[in-house]
PDB file of C-alpha atoms in Angstrom:
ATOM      1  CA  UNK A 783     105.962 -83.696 -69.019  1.00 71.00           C
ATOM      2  CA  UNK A 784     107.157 -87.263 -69.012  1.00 89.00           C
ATOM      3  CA  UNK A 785     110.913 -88.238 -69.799  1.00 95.00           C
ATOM      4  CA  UNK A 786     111.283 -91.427 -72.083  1.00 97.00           C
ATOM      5  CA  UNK A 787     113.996 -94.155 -73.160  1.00 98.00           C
ATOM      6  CA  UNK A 788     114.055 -97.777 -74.039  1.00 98.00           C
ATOM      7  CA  UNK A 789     117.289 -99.763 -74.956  1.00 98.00           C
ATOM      8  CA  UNK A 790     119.006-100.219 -78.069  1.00 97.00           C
ATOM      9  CA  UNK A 791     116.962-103.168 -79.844  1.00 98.00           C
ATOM     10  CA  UNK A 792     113.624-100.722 -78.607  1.00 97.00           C
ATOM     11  CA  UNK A 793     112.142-104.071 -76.809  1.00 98.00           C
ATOM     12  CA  UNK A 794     112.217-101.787 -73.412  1.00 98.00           C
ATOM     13  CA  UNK A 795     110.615 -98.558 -73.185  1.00 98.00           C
ATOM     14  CA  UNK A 796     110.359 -96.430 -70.107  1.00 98.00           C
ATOM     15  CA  UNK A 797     108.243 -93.032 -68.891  1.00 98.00           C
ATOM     16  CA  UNK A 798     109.340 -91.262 -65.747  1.00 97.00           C
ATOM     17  CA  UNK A 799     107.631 -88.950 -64.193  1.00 96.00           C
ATOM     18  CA  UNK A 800     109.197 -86.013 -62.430  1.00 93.00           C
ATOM     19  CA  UNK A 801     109.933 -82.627 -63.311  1.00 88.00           C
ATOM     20  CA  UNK A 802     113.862 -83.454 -62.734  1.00 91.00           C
ATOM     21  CA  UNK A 803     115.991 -86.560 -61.776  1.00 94.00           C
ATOM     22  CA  UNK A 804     117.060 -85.813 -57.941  1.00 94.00           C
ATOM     23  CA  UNK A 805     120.966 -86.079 -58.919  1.00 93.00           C
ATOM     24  CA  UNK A 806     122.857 -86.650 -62.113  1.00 95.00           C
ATOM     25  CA  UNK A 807     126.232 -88.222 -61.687  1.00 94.00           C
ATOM     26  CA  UNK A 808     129.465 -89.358 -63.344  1.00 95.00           C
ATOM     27  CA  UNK A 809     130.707 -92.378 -62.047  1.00 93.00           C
ATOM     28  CA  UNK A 810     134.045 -94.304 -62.182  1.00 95.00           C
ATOM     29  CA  UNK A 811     133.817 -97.046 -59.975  1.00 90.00           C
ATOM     30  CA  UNK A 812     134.896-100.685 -61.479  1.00 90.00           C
ATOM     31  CA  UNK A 813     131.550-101.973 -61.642  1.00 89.00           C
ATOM     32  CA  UNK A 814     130.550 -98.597 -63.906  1.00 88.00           C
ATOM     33  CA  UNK A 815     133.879 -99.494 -65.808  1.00 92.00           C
ATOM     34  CA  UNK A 816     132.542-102.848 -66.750  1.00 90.00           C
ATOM     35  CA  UNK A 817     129.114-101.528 -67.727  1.00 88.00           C
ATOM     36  CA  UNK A 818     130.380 -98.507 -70.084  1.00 88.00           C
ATOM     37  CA  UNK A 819     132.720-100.512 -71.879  1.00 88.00           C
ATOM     38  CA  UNK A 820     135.946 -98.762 -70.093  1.00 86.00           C
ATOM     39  CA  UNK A 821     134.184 -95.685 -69.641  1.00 90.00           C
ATOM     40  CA  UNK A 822     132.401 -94.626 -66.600  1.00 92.00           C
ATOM     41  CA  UNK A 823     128.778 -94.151 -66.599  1.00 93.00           C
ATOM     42  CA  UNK A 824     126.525 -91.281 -66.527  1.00 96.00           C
ATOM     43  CA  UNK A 825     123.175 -91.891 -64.487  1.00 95.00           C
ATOM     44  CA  UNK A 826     120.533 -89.886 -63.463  1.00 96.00           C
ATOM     45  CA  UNK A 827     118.078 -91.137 -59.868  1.00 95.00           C
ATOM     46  CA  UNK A 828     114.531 -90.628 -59.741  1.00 96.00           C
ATOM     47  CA  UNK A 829     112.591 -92.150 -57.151  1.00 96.00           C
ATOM     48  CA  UNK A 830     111.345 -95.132 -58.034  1.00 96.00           C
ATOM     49  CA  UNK A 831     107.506 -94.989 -58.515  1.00 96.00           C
ATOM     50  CA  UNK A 832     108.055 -92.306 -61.166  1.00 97.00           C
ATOM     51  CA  UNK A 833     109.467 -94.421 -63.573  1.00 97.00           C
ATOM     52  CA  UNK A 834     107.130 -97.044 -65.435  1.00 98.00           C
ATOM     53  CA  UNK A 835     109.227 -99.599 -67.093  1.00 97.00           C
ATOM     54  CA  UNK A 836     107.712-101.911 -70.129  1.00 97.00           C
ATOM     55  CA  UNK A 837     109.518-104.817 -71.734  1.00 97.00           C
ATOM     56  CA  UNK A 838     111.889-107.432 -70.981  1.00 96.00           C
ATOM     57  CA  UNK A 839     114.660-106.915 -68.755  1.00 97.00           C
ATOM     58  CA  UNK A 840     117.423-109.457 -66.557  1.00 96.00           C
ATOM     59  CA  UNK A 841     118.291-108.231 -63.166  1.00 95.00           C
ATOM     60  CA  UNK A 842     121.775-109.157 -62.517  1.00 95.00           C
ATOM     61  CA  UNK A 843     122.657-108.815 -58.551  1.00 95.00           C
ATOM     62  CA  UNK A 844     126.578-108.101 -57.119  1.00 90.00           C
ATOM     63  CA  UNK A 845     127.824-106.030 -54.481  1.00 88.00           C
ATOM     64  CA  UNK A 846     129.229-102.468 -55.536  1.00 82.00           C
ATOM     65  CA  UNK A 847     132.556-100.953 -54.423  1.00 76.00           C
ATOM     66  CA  UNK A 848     130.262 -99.238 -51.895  1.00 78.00           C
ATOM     67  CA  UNK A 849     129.263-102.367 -50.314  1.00 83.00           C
ATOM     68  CA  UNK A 850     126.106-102.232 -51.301  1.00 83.00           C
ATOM     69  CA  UNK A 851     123.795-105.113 -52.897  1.00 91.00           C
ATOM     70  CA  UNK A 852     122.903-103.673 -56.298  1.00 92.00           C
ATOM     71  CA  UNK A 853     120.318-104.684 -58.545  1.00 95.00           C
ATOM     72  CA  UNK A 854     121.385-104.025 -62.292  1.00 95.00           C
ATOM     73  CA  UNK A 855     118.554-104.249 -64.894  1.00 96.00           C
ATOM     74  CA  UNK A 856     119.441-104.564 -68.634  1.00 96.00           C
ATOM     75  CA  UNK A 857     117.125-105.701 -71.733  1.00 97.00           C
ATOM     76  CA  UNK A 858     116.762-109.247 -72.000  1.00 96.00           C
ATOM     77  CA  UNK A 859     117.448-108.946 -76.200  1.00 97.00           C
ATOM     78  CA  UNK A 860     120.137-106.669 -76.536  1.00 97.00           C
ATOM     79  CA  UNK A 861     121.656-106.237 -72.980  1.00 95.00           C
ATOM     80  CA  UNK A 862     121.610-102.678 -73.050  1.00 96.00           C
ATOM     81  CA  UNK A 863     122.534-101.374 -69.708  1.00 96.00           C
ATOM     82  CA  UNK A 864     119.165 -99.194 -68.518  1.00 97.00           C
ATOM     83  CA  UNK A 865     118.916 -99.331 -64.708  1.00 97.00           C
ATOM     84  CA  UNK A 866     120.907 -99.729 -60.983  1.00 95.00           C
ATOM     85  CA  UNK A 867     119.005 -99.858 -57.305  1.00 94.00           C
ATOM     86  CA  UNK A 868     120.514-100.058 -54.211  1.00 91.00           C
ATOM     87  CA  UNK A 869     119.537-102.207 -51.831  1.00 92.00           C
ATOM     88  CA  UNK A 870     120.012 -99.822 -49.046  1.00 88.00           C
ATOM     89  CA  UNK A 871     118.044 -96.906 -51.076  1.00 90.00           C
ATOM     90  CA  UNK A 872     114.762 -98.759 -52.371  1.00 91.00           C
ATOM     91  CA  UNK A 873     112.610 -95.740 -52.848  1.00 94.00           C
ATOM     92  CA  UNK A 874     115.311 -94.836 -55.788  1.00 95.00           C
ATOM     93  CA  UNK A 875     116.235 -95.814 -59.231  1.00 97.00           C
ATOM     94  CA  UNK A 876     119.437 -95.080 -60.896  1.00 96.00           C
ATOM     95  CA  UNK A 877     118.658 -94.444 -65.167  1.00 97.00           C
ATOM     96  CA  UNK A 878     121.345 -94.785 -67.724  1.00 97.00           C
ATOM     97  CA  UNK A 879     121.292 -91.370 -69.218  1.00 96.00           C
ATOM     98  CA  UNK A 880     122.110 -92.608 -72.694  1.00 95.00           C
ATOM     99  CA  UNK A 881     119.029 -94.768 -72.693  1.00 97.00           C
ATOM    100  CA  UNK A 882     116.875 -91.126 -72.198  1.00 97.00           C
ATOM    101  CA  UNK A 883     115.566 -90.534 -75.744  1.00 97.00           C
ATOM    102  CA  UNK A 884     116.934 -87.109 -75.616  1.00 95.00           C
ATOM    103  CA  UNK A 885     120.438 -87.202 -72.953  1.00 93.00           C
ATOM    104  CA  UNK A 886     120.400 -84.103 -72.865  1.00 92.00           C
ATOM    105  CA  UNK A 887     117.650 -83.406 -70.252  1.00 91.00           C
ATOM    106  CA  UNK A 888     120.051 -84.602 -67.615  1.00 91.00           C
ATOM    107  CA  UNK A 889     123.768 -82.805 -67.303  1.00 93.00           C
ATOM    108  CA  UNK A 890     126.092 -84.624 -64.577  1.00 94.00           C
ATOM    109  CA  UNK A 891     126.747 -82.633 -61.459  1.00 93.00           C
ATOM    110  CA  UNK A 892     129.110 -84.571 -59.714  1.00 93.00           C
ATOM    111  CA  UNK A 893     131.681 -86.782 -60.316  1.00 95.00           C
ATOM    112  CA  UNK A 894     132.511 -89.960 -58.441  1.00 93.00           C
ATOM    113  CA  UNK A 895     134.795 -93.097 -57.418  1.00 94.00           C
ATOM    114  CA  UNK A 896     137.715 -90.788 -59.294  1.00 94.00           C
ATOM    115  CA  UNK A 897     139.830 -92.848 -57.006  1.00 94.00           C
ATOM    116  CA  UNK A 898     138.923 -96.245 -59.365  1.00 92.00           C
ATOM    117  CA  UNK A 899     139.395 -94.264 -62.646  1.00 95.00           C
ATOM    118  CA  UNK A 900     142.315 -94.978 -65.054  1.00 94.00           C
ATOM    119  CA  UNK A 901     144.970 -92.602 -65.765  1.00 95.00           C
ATOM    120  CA  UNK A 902     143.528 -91.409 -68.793  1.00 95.00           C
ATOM    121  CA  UNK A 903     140.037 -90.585 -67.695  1.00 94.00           C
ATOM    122  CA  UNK A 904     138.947 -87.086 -68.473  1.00 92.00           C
ATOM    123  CA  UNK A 905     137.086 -85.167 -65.531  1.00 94.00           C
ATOM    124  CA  UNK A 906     135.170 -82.158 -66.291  1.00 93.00           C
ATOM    125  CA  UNK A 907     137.127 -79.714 -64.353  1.00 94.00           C
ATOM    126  CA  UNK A 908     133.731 -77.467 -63.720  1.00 95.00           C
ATOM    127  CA  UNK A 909     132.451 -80.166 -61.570  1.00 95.00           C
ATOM    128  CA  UNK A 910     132.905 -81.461 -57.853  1.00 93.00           C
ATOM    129  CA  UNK A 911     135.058 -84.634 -57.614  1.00 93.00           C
ATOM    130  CA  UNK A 912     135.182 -87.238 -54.926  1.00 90.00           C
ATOM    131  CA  UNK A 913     137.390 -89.976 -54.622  1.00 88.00           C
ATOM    132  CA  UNK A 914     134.219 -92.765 -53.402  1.00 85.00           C
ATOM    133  CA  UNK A 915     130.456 -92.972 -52.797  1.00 80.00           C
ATOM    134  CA  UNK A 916     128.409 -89.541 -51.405  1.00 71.00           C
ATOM    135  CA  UNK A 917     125.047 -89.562 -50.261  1.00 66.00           C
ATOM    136  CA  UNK A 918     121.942 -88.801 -52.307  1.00 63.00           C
ATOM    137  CA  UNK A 919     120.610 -85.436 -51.793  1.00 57.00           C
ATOM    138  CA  UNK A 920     117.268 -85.981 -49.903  1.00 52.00           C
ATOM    139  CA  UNK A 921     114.236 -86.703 -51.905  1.00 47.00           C
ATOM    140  CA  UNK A 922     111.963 -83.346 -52.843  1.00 46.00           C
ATOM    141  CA  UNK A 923     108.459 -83.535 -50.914  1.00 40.00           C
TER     142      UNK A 923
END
């Protein structure tokens, strides 16, 4: 069964592939900040050739509090936030969660860059914290 989304203005729509996204996280670093408006954001990675991507979208590049060179896709109408790839992870794609047409299908498991969060961020209690950046878990064969 295929997983869908678009953006806001419905000029991008997406189909991914895969039984489950490989890890769903919460995350608070700056960059996040920026993107969800003062929130963090909620993302769910899927390798890459899963996910099928139609429309127009901007790729905006900067390095993330990681170090990493990150490649930040949003739609080219409405600017809706939809994807993030690392440079040093290319087989992987990082999907908004709220631009799944049902965000439900992916429930964070971690939480991370709590070190960058503001005071009054709420952090699900239930769920591992960590202050910066943890691997990926290793892609299912």
């Amino acid at each position: 069964m295929a997983t869908t989304g678009g953006c806001l203005c419905g000029a991008v729509r997406f189909e991914i592939e895969a039984d489950a996204p490989l890890a769903v996280r919460q995350c608070w670093c700056r960059v996040c900040q920026y993107l969800g408006a003062g929130s963090g954001t909620v993302s769910a990675v899927f390798l890459k050739d899963a996910v099928k991507v139609s429309g127009p979208t901007t790729d905006f590049v900067s390095r993330a509090d990681s170090g990493s060179m990150m490649h930040r896709r949003f739609c080219a109408r409405c600017g809706t936030p939809l994807f993030s790839e690392a440079e040093p992870r290319p087989n992987h794609i990082m999907v908004r969660v709220g631009t799944l047409d049902d965000p439900n299908l992916a429930t964070p498991a971690a939480i991370i860059w709590t070190k960058s969060a503001p005071a009054w961020a709420c952090f699900d209690p239930n769920l591992p914290q960590e202050e910066g950046q943890t691997p990926l878990p290793a892609a299912k064969s």
